[in-house]
Amino acid sequence: MSGAPPSGSGRELANPPTDGISNLRFSNHSDHLLVSSWDKSVRLYDASANVLKGEFMHGGPVLDCCFHDDSSGFSASADFTVRRYVFSSGKEDILGRHVAPVRCVEYSYAAGQVVTGSWDKTLKCWDPGGANGPEHTLVGTYPQPERVYSLSLVGHRLVVATAGRHVNVYDLRNMSQPEQRRESSLKCQTKCVRCYPNGFALSSVEGRVAMEFFDLSEASQSKKYGTFATGGCDGYVNVWDGNHKKRLYQYSKYPSSIAALSFSKDGRLLAVASSYTFEEGDIPQARKSMCIGREQFAYKLSLKCEQKKKERLKKMEERKIYLQLHEAMEALVHFCRDGCRTIGPHDKVLKRSSAPCNFPACKGLESLVRHFAGCKSRVLGGCIHCKRMWQILELHSRLCQQNHGGCKVPLCWHFKEKVRNQSKKEEVKWKLLVSKVLEARG
């Protein structure tokens, strides 16, 4: 299988690995891309410039890799070793060893430790600042119920997924035992786990993804856009809105299975490893490639989802205001017709009670009317409270269905007469307000 990547899938990086790609990671500080492969290599690329900047060899297939910073990184290999690289000098050394192939590696910025998971059913933490040699860099070894298939970090939280659908959640500040022991909600073997601020996503070999949450009682903060990408043996990459469980975008089909995906730190770039994953046995001529796609379309859709959410909240706030105006209209008629506490018509005996009124807006409107009666600056139009009272009286007049002399609210007929001399622009504005208030009332 050959040729350029499909239209719309991005551009292909030059000098790809010569065998299957096991993982790829963007740096947290730049567009540098670290790639591990079954050809026993770890390669460093500048994804923006499409340049291979360095290559490091292992004694066996490399199953995972990660950055420390822009100048160094780590890898996990089937030769049982965990290695550290300094990119500028080309220097490398062995950070530590397991007694079986090392499946995954992560660097914790919160704890300053390298975390590795192995098929020897252990999790190990390493201090990269320690003296050379595993006996000096090993912080601790933590037995797991089965072989480790994937792990992921967010802050001090570590999530480990193993064979047998086991999921353990740790706090890196206290690794003596897991905070939580869980079983995957998916029926088939776990393929990958990735954390987000208040939970983690689990994928399985059946092609499903489950969104799991840490304790609901904890304070949490969502990512800026809340999107994630998935890829499978069908050669398709899909970008999803995890909050609404909706697919945002699907890339054109790639020439082979999707082995790994990685977003750049700013979400602007998505690296896609299109590489045969041995789902149909050994195929010697299977194509390997890496494409860098610009996430502009998915980014715009994410922004669209955010915009819709803001619009919904804005409409809810607007409806709340219109409901309050409707309540004010009811309260105005109530104390102008019946009287309530300290305000009412001259022919009514006022209750003068401190008990709450059945009309929610009554007390606030009562205070506004009392202010309106005694304010000295209202004639000059300099009082914001009096302006509000004028607006309430005019709004009432536009809602009122009473004939001349039939309404008890002061100035009602005055405002009805005033309407005849208003400009079209003012008339349109008031008609819109009246319709919104009536609509909010339902």
Coordinates of C-alpha atoms in Angstrom, one line a residue, residues 258-406:
I258 CA -4.5 3.9 13.5
A259 CA -1.8 2.9 16.0
A260 CA -1.5 6.1 18.0
L261 CA -2.8 9.7 18.3
S262 CA -1.4 12.8 20.0
F263 CA -2.6 16.4 20.3
S264 CA -0.1 19.2 20.6
K265 CA -0.3 21.2 23.8
D266 CA -2.4 24.0 22.2
G267 CA -4.7 21.6 20.4
R268 CA -3.7 23.1 17.1
L269 CA -2.0 19.9 15.7
L270 CA -3.0 16.2 15.8
A271 CA -0.4 13.6 15.1
V272 CA -1.7 10.4 13.6
A273 CA 0.3 7.2 13.4
S274 CA -1.1 5.0 10.6
S275 CA 0.6 1.7 11.1
Y276 CA -0.5 -1.9 11.0
T277 CA -1.3 -3.2 14.5
F278 CA -1.2 -7.0 13.7
E279 CA -4.9 -7.5 14.0
E280 CA -4.8 -9.9 11.1
G281 CA -1.4 -11.5 11.8
D282 CA 2.0 -10.7 10.2
I283 CA 1.7 -8.7 6.9
P284 CA 5.3 -7.9 5.9
Q285 CA 4.5 -5.1 3.5
A286 CA 2.1 -3.2 5.7
R287 CA 2.4 0.5 5.2
K288 CA 3.7 2.8 8.0
S289 CA 3.2 6.6 8.0
M290 CA 2.7 9.6 10.3
C291 CA 0.5 12.5 9.4
I292 CA 0.1 15.8 11.0
G293 CA -3.4 17.2 10.7
R294 CA -4.5 20.7 11.6
E295 CA -7.4 20.6 14.0
Q296 CA -9.0 23.7 12.6
F297 CA -12.4 22.1 11.7
A298 CA -12.7 20.2 15.0
Y299 CA -11.5 23.3 16.8
K300 CA -14.2 25.4 15.2
L301 CA -16.9 22.8 16.0
S302 CA -15.6 22.8 19.6
L303 CA -15.9 26.6 19.7
K304 CA -19.4 26.2 18.2
C305 CA -20.4 23.9 21.0
E306 CA -19.0 26.4 23.6
Q307 CA -20.9 29.2 21.8
K308 CA -24.2 27.2 21.9
K309 CA -23.7 26.6 25.6
K310 CA -23.1 30.4 26.2
E311 CA -26.2 31.2 24.1
R312 CA -28.3 28.8 26.2
L313 CA -27.1 30.3 29.4
K314 CA -27.7 33.8 28.0
K315 CA -31.3 32.9 27.0
M316 CA -31.9 31.5 30.5
E317 CA -30.7 34.7 32.1
E318 CA -32.8 36.8 29.7
R319 CA -35.9 34.7 30.5
K320 CA -35.2 35.2 34.2
I321 CA -35.2 39.0 33.7
Y322 CA -38.5 38.9 31.7
L323 CA -40.1 36.7 34.4
Q324 CA -39.0 39.3 37.0
L325 CA -40.6 42.1 34.9
H326 CA -43.8 40.1 34.7
E327 CA -43.8 39.6 38.5
A328 CA -43.3 43.3 38.8
M329 CA -46.3 44.0 36.6
E330 CA -48.5 41.7 38.8
A331 CA -47.2 43.4 42.0
L332 CA -47.9 46.9 40.7
V333 CA -51.5 46.1 39.9
H334 CA -51.8 44.3 43.3
F335 CA -50.9 47.2 45.5
C336 CA -52.4 49.9 43.3
R337 CA -55.8 48.0 43.3
D338 CA -55.8 46.2 46.7
G339 CA -53.0 47.9 48.7
C340 CA -50.3 46.1 50.6
R341 CA -48.4 47.0 53.8
T342 CA -47.6 50.7 53.4
I343 CA -48.8 51.5 49.9
G344 CA -52.2 51.4 48.3
P345 CA -55.3 53.4 47.2
H346 CA -56.8 56.0 49.5
D347 CA -60.1 54.1 49.9
K348 CA -58.3 50.9 51.2
V349 CA -57.2 50.0 54.7
L350 CA -53.6 49.0 54.5
K351 CA -52.5 45.8 56.1
R352 CA -49.2 47.3 57.5
S353 CA -48.1 43.7 58.1
S354 CA -44.5 42.5 58.0
A355 CA -45.6 39.1 56.8
P356 CA -44.3 38.1 53.3
C357 CA -46.7 39.0 50.4
N358 CA -47.9 36.4 47.9
F359 CA -46.5 38.5 45.1
P360 CA -42.6 38.0 45.0
A361 CA -41.8 41.4 43.6
C362 CA -44.1 43.4 45.9
K363 CA -41.5 44.4 48.6
G364 CA -38.9 45.5 46.0
L365 CA -41.4 47.5 44.0
E366 CA -42.9 49.0 47.2
S367 CA -39.4 50.4 48.0
L368 CA -39.1 51.7 44.5
V369 CA -42.4 53.5 44.6
R370 CA -41.6 55.1 48.0
H371 CA -38.3 56.3 46.6
F372 CA -40.1 57.6 43.4
A373 CA -42.6 59.7 45.5
G374 CA -39.8 61.5 47.5
C375 CA -37.0 61.7 45.0
K376 CA -35.9 65.3 44.1
S377 CA -33.8 64.6 41.1
R378 CA -36.3 62.6 39.1
V379 CA -37.6 65.7 37.3
L380 CA -34.2 66.3 35.8
G381 CA -33.9 62.7 34.7
G382 CA -30.9 62.1 36.9
C383 CA -32.1 59.2 39.0
I384 CA -31.6 55.7 37.7
H385 CA -34.2 54.3 40.2
C386 CA -36.8 56.8 39.0
K387 CA -36.0 56.0 35.3
R388 CA -36.7 52.3 36.2
M389 CA -40.0 53.3 37.7
W390 CA -41.0 55.2 34.6
Q391 CA -40.1 52.2 32.5
I392 CA -42.2 49.8 34.7
L393 CA -45.2 52.2 34.5
E394 CA -44.9 52.4 30.7
L395 CA -44.5 48.6 30.3
H396 CA -47.7 48.2 32.4
S397 CA -49.6 50.5 30.1
R398 CA -48.6 48.5 27.1
L399 CA -49.7 45.3 28.8
C400 CA -52.9 46.7 30.3
Q401 CA -56.2 45.9 28.6
Q402 CA -58.4 48.2 30.7
N403 CA -60.3 51.1 29.2
H404 CA -59.8 54.8 30.1
G405 CA -60.5 55.2 33.8
G406 CA -60.7 51.5 34.5

